[in-house]
Tab-separated table of C-alpha atoms in Angstrom:
chain	number	residue	atom	x	y	z
P	60	MET	CA	17.930	-44.800	22.674
P	61	LYS	CA	18.393	-41.408	22.714
P	62	VAL	CA	16.872	-38.544	20.575
P	63	VAL	CA	19.350	-35.739	20.064
P	64	LYS	CA	18.648	-32.112	18.824
P	65	PHE	CA	21.233	-29.678	17.705
P	66	GLY	CA	20.442	-25.796	17.322
P	67	GLY	CA	21.330	-23.432	14.966
P	68	SER	CA	24.763	-22.370	16.227
P	69	SER	CA	25.604	-26.077	16.385
P	70	LEU	CA	24.902	-26.394	12.395
P	71	ALA	CA	26.010	-23.130	11.426
P	72	SER	CA	29.267	-24.227	9.335
P	73	GLY	CA	31.040	-27.284	7.937
P	74	LYS	CA	33.404	-27.118	10.690
P	75	GLN	CA	30.339	-27.177	13.055
P	76	LEU	CA	28.858	-29.849	11.363
P	77	GLU	CA	32.103	-32.073	11.891
P	78	LYS	CA	31.470	-31.676	15.749
P	79	VAL	CA	27.892	-32.749	15.367
P	80	PHE	CA	29.012	-36.040	13.484
P	81	LYS	CA	31.526	-37.031	15.947
P	82	ILE	CA	29.063	-36.204	19.141
P	83	VAL	CA	26.546	-38.536	17.311
P	84	VAL	CA	28.916	-41.465	16.373
P	85	SER	CA	30.142	-41.311	19.843
P	86	ASP	CA	27.350	-42.876	21.292
P	87	SER	CA	25.564	-45.657	19.711
P	88	GLU	CA	22.292	-45.079	21.608
P	89	ARG	CA	22.062	-41.788	19.506
P	90	LYS	CA	19.516	-43.121	16.992
P	91	VAL	CA	17.504	-40.132	15.882
P	92	VAL	CA	19.149	-36.555	15.405
P	93	VAL	CA	16.825	-33.641	15.176
P	94	VAL	CA	18.298	-30.479	13.282
P	95	SER	CA	17.596	-26.788	13.174
P	96	ALA	CA	18.451	-24.558	10.173
P	97	PRO	CA	21.836	-23.281	10.069
P	98	GLY	CA	22.201	-20.479	12.456
P	99	LYS	CA	24.978	-17.467	12.816
P	100	ARG	CA	28.268	-17.980	12.052
P	101	PHE	CA	29.612	-14.947	13.584
P	102	ALA	CA	27.500	-12.118	15.394
P	103	ASP	CA	26.459	-9.920	12.350
P	104	ASP	CA	25.788	-13.163	10.148
P	105	ASN	CA	22.211	-14.009	9.366
P	106	LYS	CA	20.252	-16.829	10.323
P	107	VAL	CA	18.849	-19.097	7.722
P	108	THR	CA	15.289	-18.916	8.845
P	109	ASP	CA	15.432	-14.945	9.052
P	110	LEU	CA	16.661	-14.993	5.297
P	111	LEU	CA	13.651	-17.122	4.405
P	112	ILE	CA	11.416	-14.868	6.110
P	113	GLU	CA	12.772	-11.868	4.270
P	114	CYS	CA	12.758	-13.771	1.091
P	115	GLY	CA	9.149	-14.812	1.715
P	116	VAL	CA	7.860	-10.976	2.286
P	117	LEU	CA	9.650	-9.724	-0.510
P	118	CYS	CA	7.361	-12.440	-2.606
P	119	LEU	CA	4.498	-11.437	-1.005
P	120	GLN	CA	4.845	-7.883	-2.035
P	121	ASN	CA	5.760	-8.803	-5.555
P	122	LYS	CA	9.398	-7.900	-5.304
P	123	ASP	CA	12.334	-9.610	-6.762
P	124	PRO	CA	13.554	-12.080	-3.822
P	125	LYS	CA	16.884	-12.998	-5.930
P	126	GLU	CA	19.384	-11.366	-3.561
P	127	LYS	CA	17.899	-13.300	-0.573
P	128	PHE	CA	17.425	-16.520	-2.532
P	129	GLU	CA	21.127	-16.493	-3.550
P	130	ALA	CA	22.060	-15.831	-0.004
P	131	ILE	CA	20.283	-18.774	1.396
P	132	ILE	CA	21.603	-20.987	-1.346
P	133	GLU	CA	25.213	-19.591	-0.442
P	134	ARG	CA	24.682	-20.674	3.201
P	135	TYR	CA	24.270	-24.180	2.342
P	136	SER	CA	26.811	-24.281	-0.290
P	137	TYR	CA	29.378	-22.947	2.313
P	138	ILE	CA	28.697	-25.885	4.633
P	139	ALA	CA	28.744	-28.450	1.484
P	140	ASP	CA	32.166	-26.997	0.212
P	141	GLU	CA	33.709	-26.933	3.688
P	142	LEU	CA	32.656	-30.844	3.998
P	143	ALA	CA	33.639	-31.380	0.304
P	144	LEU	CA	30.121	-32.831	-0.292
P	145	PRO	CA	28.733	-33.637	-3.760
P	146	ARG	CA	27.371	-30.704	-5.517
P	147	ASP	CA	24.039	-32.904	-5.900
P	148	ILE	CA	22.631	-31.949	-2.664
P	149	ILE	CA	22.963	-28.242	-3.297
P	150	ASN	CA	21.213	-28.756	-6.681
P	151	GLU	CA	18.246	-30.460	-4.602
P	152	ILE	CA	18.178	-27.833	-2.014
P	153	HIS	CA	17.894	-25.118	-4.899
P	154	ASP	CA	15.036	-27.058	-6.642
P	155	ASP	CA	13.273	-27.529	-3.586
P	156	LEU	CA	13.468	-23.695	-2.476
P	157	THR	CA	12.724	-22.498	-6.066
P	158	LYS	CA	9.428	-25.126	-5.852
P	159	ARG	CA	8.215	-23.580	-2.621
P	160	LEU	CA	8.697	-19.876	-3.794
P	161	SER	CA	6.330	-20.621	-6.837
P	162	SER	CA	3.589	-22.042	-4.382
P	163	ASP	CA	0.247	-20.487	-3.750
P	164	LYS	CA	0.601	-17.294	-2.207
P	165	SER	CA	-3.181	-16.274	-1.624
P	166	GLU	CA	-2.833	-17.197	2.033
P	167	PRO	CA	0.510	-15.510	3.254
P	168	GLU	CA	0.736	-17.130	6.718
P	169	ARG	CA	0.781	-20.472	4.961
P	170	PHE	CA	3.048	-19.526	2.263
P	171	LEU	CA	5.691	-18.303	4.877
P	172	ASP	CA	5.079	-21.401	7.030
P	173	LEU	CA	6.219	-23.721	3.792
P	174	LEU	CA	9.156	-21.449	3.157
P	175	LYS	CA	10.244	-21.338	6.709
P	176	ALA	CA	10.233	-25.095	7.057
P	177	SER	CA	12.315	-25.245	4.177
P	178	GLY	CA	15.384	-23.908	6.463
P	179	GLU	CA	15.255	-27.428	8.615
P	180	ASP	CA	13.962	-29.578	6.032
P	181	ASN	CA	17.029	-28.934	3.505
P	182	ASN	CA	19.167	-28.976	6.283
P	183	ALA	CA	18.354	-32.447	7.352
P	184	LYS	CA	18.823	-33.516	3.815
P	185	LEU	CA	22.428	-31.823	3.749
P	186	VAL	CA	23.371	-33.237	7.239
P	187	ALA	CA	21.922	-36.803	6.396
P	188	ALA	CA	24.268	-36.567	3.020
P	189	TYR	CA	27.414	-35.847	5.364
P	190	PHE	CA	26.839	-38.481	7.435
P	191	GLN	CA	26.504	-40.890	4.398
P	192	VAL	CA	29.715	-39.559	2.934
P	193	GLN	CA	31.408	-40.534	6.051
P	194	GLY	CA	30.147	-43.922	5.689
P	195	VAL	CA	27.560	-44.278	8.106
P	196	GLU	CA	24.116	-45.579	7.659
P	197	ALA	CA	21.950	-42.380	8.024
P	198	TYR	CA	18.807	-41.346	6.547
P	199	TYR	CA	16.931	-38.141	5.887
P	200	VAL	CA	13.330	-38.803	7.282
P	201	ASP	CA	10.379	-36.659	6.127
P	202	PRO	CA	8.025	-35.802	8.650
P	203	LYS	CA	4.883	-36.022	6.323
P	204	GLU	CA	5.932	-39.814	5.694
P	205	ALA	CA	6.771	-40.295	9.605
P	206	GLY	CA	3.505	-39.038	10.509
P	207	LEU	CA	4.265	-35.945	12.415
P	208	LEU	CA	0.442	-34.632	12.269
P	209	VAL	CA	0.012	-31.060	13.562
P	210	SER	CA	-3.059	-28.754	13.778
P	211	ASP	CA	-3.686	-26.058	10.881
P	212	GLU	CA	-2.283	-23.166	12.667
P	213	PRO	CA	0.446	-21.188	11.163
P	214	GLY	CA	3.235	-20.465	13.237
P	215	ASN	CA	1.558	-21.985	16.209
P	216	ALA	CA	1.213	-25.706	15.243
P	217	GLN	CA	0.314	-28.053	17.812
P	218	VAL	CA	0.965	-31.750	17.697
P	219	LEU	CA	-2.009	-34.144	17.468
P	220	PRO	CA	-2.334	-36.922	19.695
P	221	GLU	CA	-2.385	-39.569	16.859
P	222	ALA	CA	1.057	-38.357	15.898
P	223	TYR	CA	2.899	-40.179	18.469
P	224	ASP	CA	1.912	-43.816	17.632
P	225	GLN	CA	2.610	-43.169	13.767
P	226	LEU	CA	6.223	-41.628	14.845
P	227	TYR	CA	6.825	-44.837	17.066
P	228	THR	CA	7.046	-46.818	14.001
P	229	LEU	CA	10.594	-45.002	13.393
P	230	HIS	CA	11.710	-47.789	15.906
P	231	GLU	CA	11.603	-50.024	13.158
P	232	ARG	CA	14.165	-48.126	10.666
P	233	SER	CA	17.774	-49.064	10.835
P	234	GLY	CA	20.897	-46.654	10.936
P	235	ILE	CA	20.630	-43.023	12.252
P	236	LEU	CA	17.668	-41.085	11.434
P	237	ILE	CA	18.038	-37.372	10.579
P	238	PHE	CA	14.791	-35.570	11.527
P	239	PRO	CA	14.187	-31.771	10.548
P	240	GLY	CA	12.776	-29.759	13.338
P	241	PHE	CA	10.378	-26.897	13.718
P	242	PHE	CA	7.442	-28.046	11.657
P	243	GLY	CA	4.910	-30.903	10.845
P	244	TYR	CA	2.120	-31.719	8.276
P	245	SER	CA	-1.805	-31.079	8.762
P	246	LYS	CA	-4.117	-33.907	7.996
P	247	GLN	CA	-4.754	-32.393	4.823
P	248	GLY	CA	-0.950	-32.430	3.757
P	249	GLU	CA	0.192	-28.562	4.395
P	250	VAL	CA	3.147	-27.745	6.114
P	251	PHE	CA	2.601	-25.743	9.585
P	252	THR	CA	5.566	-24.584	11.731
P	253	PHE	CA	5.842	-24.448	15.673
P	254	SER	CA	6.331	-21.042	17.372
P	255	ARG	CA	9.887	-19.796	16.748
P	256	SER	CA	12.668	-22.329	17.924
P	257	GLY	CA	10.425	-24.971	17.710
P	258	SER	CA	12.809	-27.506	16.763
P	259	ASP	CA	13.186	-28.037	20.909
P	260	ILE	CA	9.606	-29.163	20.367
P	261	THR	CA	10.234	-31.634	17.645
P	262	GLY	CA	12.987	-32.812	19.792
P	263	SER	CA	10.489	-33.497	22.942
P	264	ILE	CA	7.818	-34.968	20.433
P	265	LEU	CA	9.995	-37.529	19.090
P	266	ALA	CA	11.453	-38.420	22.420
P	267	ASN	CA	8.088	-38.994	23.703
P	268	ALA	CA	6.926	-40.821	20.716
P	269	LEU	CA	9.866	-43.212	20.778
P	270	LYS	CA	9.976	-43.627	24.423
P	271	ALA	CA	13.595	-42.570	24.304
P	272	ASP	CA	15.524	-43.143	27.693
P	273	LEU	CA	17.169	-39.518	27.082
P	274	TYR	CA	16.317	-36.302	25.298
P	275	GLU	CA	19.537	-34.562	24.479
P	276	ASN	CA	19.492	-31.006	23.497
P	277	PHE	CA	22.860	-29.475	22.314
P	278	THR	CA	23.217	-25.568	22.116
P	279	ASP	CA	26.430	-23.409	22.376
P	280	VAL	CA	26.478	-23.084	26.242
P	281	ASP	CA	28.057	-25.417	28.842
P	282	ALA	CA	25.153	-25.548	31.092
P	283	VAL	CA	21.859	-23.622	32.116
P	284	TYR	CA	23.182	-20.733	34.346
P	285	SER	CA	21.240	-19.585	37.738
P	286	VAL	CA	20.909	-15.938	36.040
P	287	ASN	CA	21.512	-14.468	32.714
P	288	PRO	CA	25.505	-14.253	32.225
P	289	SER	CA	25.067	-10.699	30.518
P	290	ILE	CA	23.730	-9.428	33.600
P	291	VAL	CA	26.069	-11.299	36.137
P	292	LYS	CA	29.365	-12.214	35.305
P	293	LYS	CA	30.277	-16.049	35.788
P	294	PRO	CA	27.149	-16.926	37.368
P	295	LYS	CA	26.499	-20.390	39.139
P	296	GLU	CA	26.004	-23.391	36.580
P	297	ILE	CA	22.713	-25.298	37.292
P	298	LYS	CA	23.570	-28.916	37.220
P	299	GLU	CA	19.927	-30.324	37.894
P	300	LEU	CA	16.539	-28.570	37.739
P	301	THR	CA	12.822	-29.905	37.440
P	302	TYR	CA	10.619	-29.555	34.304
P	303	ARG	CA	8.443	-27.013	36.103
P	304	GLU	CA	11.685	-24.868	36.928
P	305	MET	CA	12.856	-24.951	33.577
P	306	ARG	CA	9.259	-24.064	32.411
P	307	GLU	CA	9.318	-20.970	34.630
P	308	LEU	CA	12.630	-19.729	33.870
P	309	SER	CA	12.137	-20.196	30.090
P	310	TYR	CA	8.968	-18.076	30.372
P	311	ALA	CA	10.715	-15.536	32.097
P	312	GLY	CA	13.452	-14.916	29.487
P	313	PHE	CA	15.900	-17.933	29.822
P	314	THR	CA	16.597	-18.717	25.894
P	315	VAL	CA	18.523	-22.035	26.404
P	316	LEU	CA	15.231	-23.820	25.586
P	317	HIS	CA	11.902	-23.093	23.856
P	318	ASP	CA	9.423	-22.934	26.908
P	319	GLU	CA	7.054	-25.010	25.167
P	320	ALA	CA	9.577	-27.837	24.361
P	321	LEU	CA	9.500	-29.765	27.994
P	322	VAL	CA	5.668	-30.611	27.565
P	323	PRO	CA	5.837	-33.623	25.615
P	324	ALA	CA	8.870	-35.050	27.317
P	325	PHE	CA	7.584	-34.020	30.872
P	326	ARG	CA	4.289	-35.897	30.091
P	327	ALA	CA	6.501	-38.913	29.331
P	328	GLY	CA	9.030	-38.547	32.116
P	329	ILE	CA	11.703	-38.627	29.749
P	330	PRO	CA	14.896	-36.743	31.530
P	331	VAL	CA	16.448	-33.881	29.155
P	332	HIS	CA	19.935	-33.208	29.031
P	333	ILE	CA	21.428	-29.502	27.969
P	334	LYS	CA	24.814	-29.855	26.455
P	335	ASN	CA	27.373	-27.894	24.512
P	336	THR	CA	28.329	-28.829	21.129
P	337	ASN	CA	31.603	-26.966	21.464
P	338	ASN	CA	32.488	-28.371	24.782
P	339	PRO	CA	30.563	-32.065	24.695
P	340	THR	CA	32.466	-33.307	27.831
P	341	ALA	CA	31.070	-30.460	29.813
P	342	SER	CA	28.298	-31.924	32.586
P	343	GLY	CA	25.643	-29.668	31.253
P	344	THR	CA	22.491	-29.299	32.894
P	345	ARG	CA	19.758	-32.357	33.355
P	346	ILE	CA	16.310	-31.278	33.643
P	347	VAL	CA	14.132	-34.170	35.489
P	348	TYR	CA	10.734	-34.705	37.068
P	349	GLU	CA	12.228	-34.367	40.573
P	350	ARG	CA	15.328	-33.582	42.287
P	351	ASP	CA	16.949	-33.349	45.655
P	352	ASN	CA	16.592	-29.800	47.094
P	353	THR	CA	20.225	-29.548	48.390
P	354	ASN	CA	20.950	-26.192	47.085
P	355	GLY	CA	18.964	-23.708	49.006
P	356	PRO	CA	15.314	-22.362	47.825
P	357	VAL	CA	16.421	-20.585	44.645
P	358	ILE	CA	17.659	-22.557	41.346
P	359	GLY	CA	17.448	-19.625	39.080
P	360	ILE	CA	16.547	-15.828	38.326
P	361	ALA	CA	15.394	-14.667	34.889
P	362	SER	CA	13.852	-11.580	33.495
P	363	ASP	CA	12.255	-9.968	30.943
P	364	GLN	CA	11.316	-6.785	29.617
P	365	GLY	CA	8.283	-5.236	27.664
P	366	PHE	CA	5.219	-5.294	29.877
P	367	CYS	CA	2.626	-2.937	31.017
P	368	SER	CA	-0.020	-3.296	33.641
P	369	ILE	CA	-3.491	-2.138	33.819
P	370	TYR	CA	-4.367	-1.164	37.771
P	371	VAL	CA	-7.938	-0.900	38.926
P	372	SER	CA	-9.121	-0.091	42.160
P	373	LYS	CA	-13.027	-0.077	43.442
P	374	TYR	CA	-14.182	-0.149	47.021
P	375	LEU	CA	-15.496	-3.495	47.839
P	376	MET	CA	-14.385	-4.934	44.631
P	377	ASN	CA	-14.303	-8.257	46.437
P	378	ARG	CA	-18.375	-8.553	47.001
P	379	GLU	CA	-19.041	-7.746	43.433
P	380	ILE	CA	-19.821	-10.850	41.568
P	381	GLY	CA	-18.162	-10.989	38.132
P	382	PHE	CA	-16.134	-8.147	38.159
P	383	GLY	CA	-12.892	-10.087	37.147
P	384	ARG	CA	-14.815	-11.670	34.248
P	385	LYS	CA	-16.043	-8.305	33.087
P	386	LEU	CA	-12.604	-6.919	33.304
P	387	LEU	CA	-11.039	-9.761	31.028
P	388	SER	CA	-13.866	-9.619	28.540
P	389	ILE	CA	-13.191	-5.802	27.960
P	390	LEU	CA	-9.741	-6.824	27.062
P	391	GLU	CA	-10.820	-9.843	25.186
P	392	ASP	CA	-13.062	-7.495	22.811
P	393	PHE	CA	-9.791	-5.871	22.200
P	394	GLY	CA	-8.090	-8.845	21.262
P	395	LEU	CA	-5.528	-8.677	24.341
P	396	SER	CA	-4.290	-11.417	26.024
P	397	TYR	CA	-2.917	-11.227	29.492
P	398	GLU	CA	-0.061	-12.618	31.355
P	399	HIS	CA	-0.736	-12.302	35.192
P	400	THR	CA	-3.611	-11.012	37.578
P	401	PRO	CA	-2.324	-10.010	40.862
P	402	SER	CA	-5.115	-8.683	43.041
P	403	GLY	CA	-5.815	-7.519	46.609
P	404	ILE	CA	-9.428	-7.022	48.300
P	405	ASP	CA	-10.259	-3.829	46.596
P	406	ASP	CA	-7.757	-3.780	43.500
P	407	VAL	CA	-6.245	-5.813	40.574
P	408	SER	CA	-3.859	-5.618	38.240
P	409	VAL	CA	-3.331	-6.799	34.731
P	410	ILE	CA	-0.259	-7.603	33.061
P	411	LEU	CA	0.170	-7.467	29.258
P	412	ARG	CA	2.770	-7.529	26.969
P	413	GLU	CA	3.400	-3.897	26.103
P	414	ASN	CA	3.491	-4.386	22.066
P	415	GLN	CA	-0.245	-5.051	22.023
P	416	MET	CA	-1.207	-1.580	23.586
P	417	SER	CA	-1.279	1.444	21.587
P	418	ALA	CA	-2.138	5.000	22.860
P	419	GLU	CA	-5.967	4.675	21.139
P	420	THR	CA	-6.395	1.262	22.465
P	421	GLU	CA	-5.251	2.437	26.050
P	422	LYS	CA	-7.591	5.416	26.163
P	423	ALA	CA	-10.565	3.113	24.929
P	424	ILE	CA	-10.018	0.565	27.616
P	425	LYS	CA	-9.695	2.870	30.442
P	426	GLU	CA	-13.045	4.567	29.259
P	427	ARG	CA	-14.617	1.164	29.227
P	428	ILE	CA	-13.393	0.218	32.457
P	429	GLU	CA	-14.544	3.645	34.139
P	430	SER	CA	-17.875	3.500	32.502
P	431	GLU	CA	-18.779	-0.197	32.687
P	432	LEU	CA	-17.220	-1.373	35.898
P	433	HIS	CA	-17.523	2.356	37.701
P	434	ALA	CA	-13.901	1.921	39.075
P	435	ASP	CA	-12.672	4.416	41.444
P	436	LEU	CA	-9.073	4.511	39.645
P	437	VAL	CA	-7.745	3.094	36.401
P	438	LYS	CA	-4.122	3.463	35.940
P	439	PHE	CA	-1.704	2.224	33.164
P	440	GLU	CA	1.970	1.382	34.039
P	441	HIS	CA	4.438	1.296	30.932
P	442	SER	CA	8.073	-0.154	30.504
P	443	LEU	CA	7.895	-2.761	33.231
P	444	ALA	CA	10.385	-5.567	33.550
P	445	LEU	CA	9.272	-8.869	35.207
P	446	ILE	CA	11.813	-10.877	37.317
P	447	MET	CA	10.967	-14.288	38.267
P	448	VAL	CA	12.885	-15.914	41.287
P	449	VAL	CA	12.529	-20.006	40.792
P	450	GLY	CA	12.971	-22.921	42.907
P	451	GLU	CA	11.010	-26.012	44.161
P	452	GLY	CA	12.833	-25.264	47.488
P	453	MET	CA	10.796	-22.190	48.198
P	454	ARG	CA	7.972	-24.283	49.144
P	455	HIS	CA	9.627	-25.750	52.132
P	456	ASN	CA	11.584	-22.721	53.095
P	457	VAL	CA	10.559	-19.899	55.239
P	458	GLY	CA	11.414	-16.342	54.153
P	459	THR	CA	12.370	-16.258	50.806
P	460	MET	CA	9.746	-13.565	49.835
P	461	ALA	CA	11.113	-11.368	52.676
P	462	LYS	CA	14.702	-11.988	51.669
P	463	ALA	CA	14.063	-11.178	47.949
P	464	SER	CA	11.953	-7.718	49.062
P	465	LYS	CA	14.774	-6.956	51.352
P	466	ALA	CA	17.394	-7.256	48.683
P	467	LEU	CA	15.605	-5.116	46.448
P	468	ALA	CA	14.982	-2.461	49.040
P	469	GLN	CA	18.465	-2.294	50.087
P	470	ALA	CA	19.212	-1.720	46.237
P	471	ARG	CA	17.060	1.217	46.208
P	472	ILE	CA	14.565	-0.658	43.770
P	473	ASN	CA	10.870	0.112	44.035
P	474	ILE	CA	8.958	-2.692	43.261
P	475	GLU	CA	5.780	-2.234	41.136
P	476	MET	CA	4.257	-5.683	41.487
P	477	ILE	CA	4.510	-9.019	43.142
P	478	ASN	CA	2.999	-12.086	42.522
P	479	GLN	CA	3.297	-15.772	43.897
P	480	GLY	CA	2.023	-18.483	42.129
P	481	SER	CA	-0.342	-21.094	43.714
P	482	SER	CA	2.526	-23.718	43.365
P	483	GLU	CA	5.055	-21.798	45.544
P	484	VAL	CA	7.753	-22.603	42.800
P	485	SER	CA	8.294	-19.023	41.938
P	486	MET	CA	7.827	-15.535	42.893
P	487	MET	CA	7.312	-12.615	40.568
P	488	PHE	CA	8.387	-9.050	40.984
P	489	GLY	CA	7.556	-6.137	38.595
P	490	VAL	CA	10.208	-3.371	38.537
P	491	LYS	CA	10.673	-0.514	35.845
P	492	GLU	CA	12.663	-1.600	32.990
P	493	VAL	CA	15.579	0.776	34.071
P	494	ASP	CA	16.129	-1.136	37.440
P	495	GLU	CA	15.940	-4.532	35.694
P	496	LYS	CA	19.638	-5.064	35.903
P	497	ARG	CA	20.297	-3.870	39.071
P	498	ALA	CA	17.398	-5.871	40.530
P	499	VAL	CA	18.559	-9.141	39.246
P	500	GLN	CA	22.227	-8.627	40.339
P	501	ALA	CA	20.510	-7.871	44.008
P	502	LEU	CA	18.558	-10.823	43.962
P	503	TYR	CA	21.599	-12.951	42.795
P	504	GLU	CA	23.851	-11.388	45.596
P	505	GLU	CA	21.054	-12.521	48.005
P	506	PHE	CA	20.564	-15.934	47.061
P	507	PHE	CA	23.783	-17.291	45.644
P	508	VAL	CA	26.796	-14.980	46.896
P	509	ALA	CA	25.644	-14.216	50.320
P	510	VAL	CA	24.675	-18.029	51.145
P	511	THR	CA	27.244	-19.661	53.412
P	512	VAL	CA	27.818	-23.438	52.651
């Protein structure tokens, strides 16, 4: 059995939904279909989820959400009209959204979760209606009825262990099951969403729970590429990579798959196949537990902006018990989360997301580090980009770090920070944001273009 997930771009219009239908019915093993909310039809279009958030914010501000409400209903109507679906389905969506908008607003985050979840929930109803009109036995599945239990965390729900056994009973149902992604229900019956793009997580959870043979994730690209196509033209496609490699690349900026989505599938050892709704015959990319390292030490290069660093230097730091704990506890007092902590004998850097840091916070942190830890030097660096070079083959290959450093040096790019994880699956370089693209291009040339086969 296969669990299949379709992203927002795959469901943005009636024409796209026709493609989805043909893909699903072309393989009798595709029994469970996870759907996102309708995405963009064109570059300047709105995603339904964004419209729902805007609508919800207006309600919380006691402003009239009529314009946004109508825009949301129009999106579903557009799809239904293209497919000549009965008007009943739009009336059902209209009534559902109206009911959600009139619900309790005393806890804004919970209200917004209830509203955001309607994007996927109502789209699943519409998709099921289309499959039925086409003469296929298909059913909308209510996540509450199915037992998708999650933690009480608005916008960051985590699946509860007991959900897996309850979801397994879906095996007993006949026909094709259309399941809305992105959200589940708490034990108290309230709606809570996963983090953004969480429909990937729903698909992975269902693949695990149903002990699927394969989790297929359909999107709008032929494969996962070795580097961002907007930085390097026509980059090499990745045919196969491991869960760990994909997790590292997703964290560092690859947007094809949500970086948390692989965890349930990984734990169950279920392979994931990334494919293109618009070109389903393309081979795509398989994500597996293990692979043969036959394509060199590096599988991909990813990058992301918006970081800053706190550099702290103190002579004999390595002999001072609890220095690192004290440093991180200061950050904790300011409610800051950190990403990485590369260190030396007498110095340590803490890498953080820059959007957490205001000028006032920076000043206060500097004063506390200097006064409480008696640091010799405390320095902040802003506008950093992190570049991740990833590959299982690096563990068995000598000189990968030297090659990467040489490539950046030849491109006259100053390295602000270097960090290599203990797993040796990735190495990270910090550079100024203005140098990000040139750095990625230089590394791609070194590991993918300059390689002789």
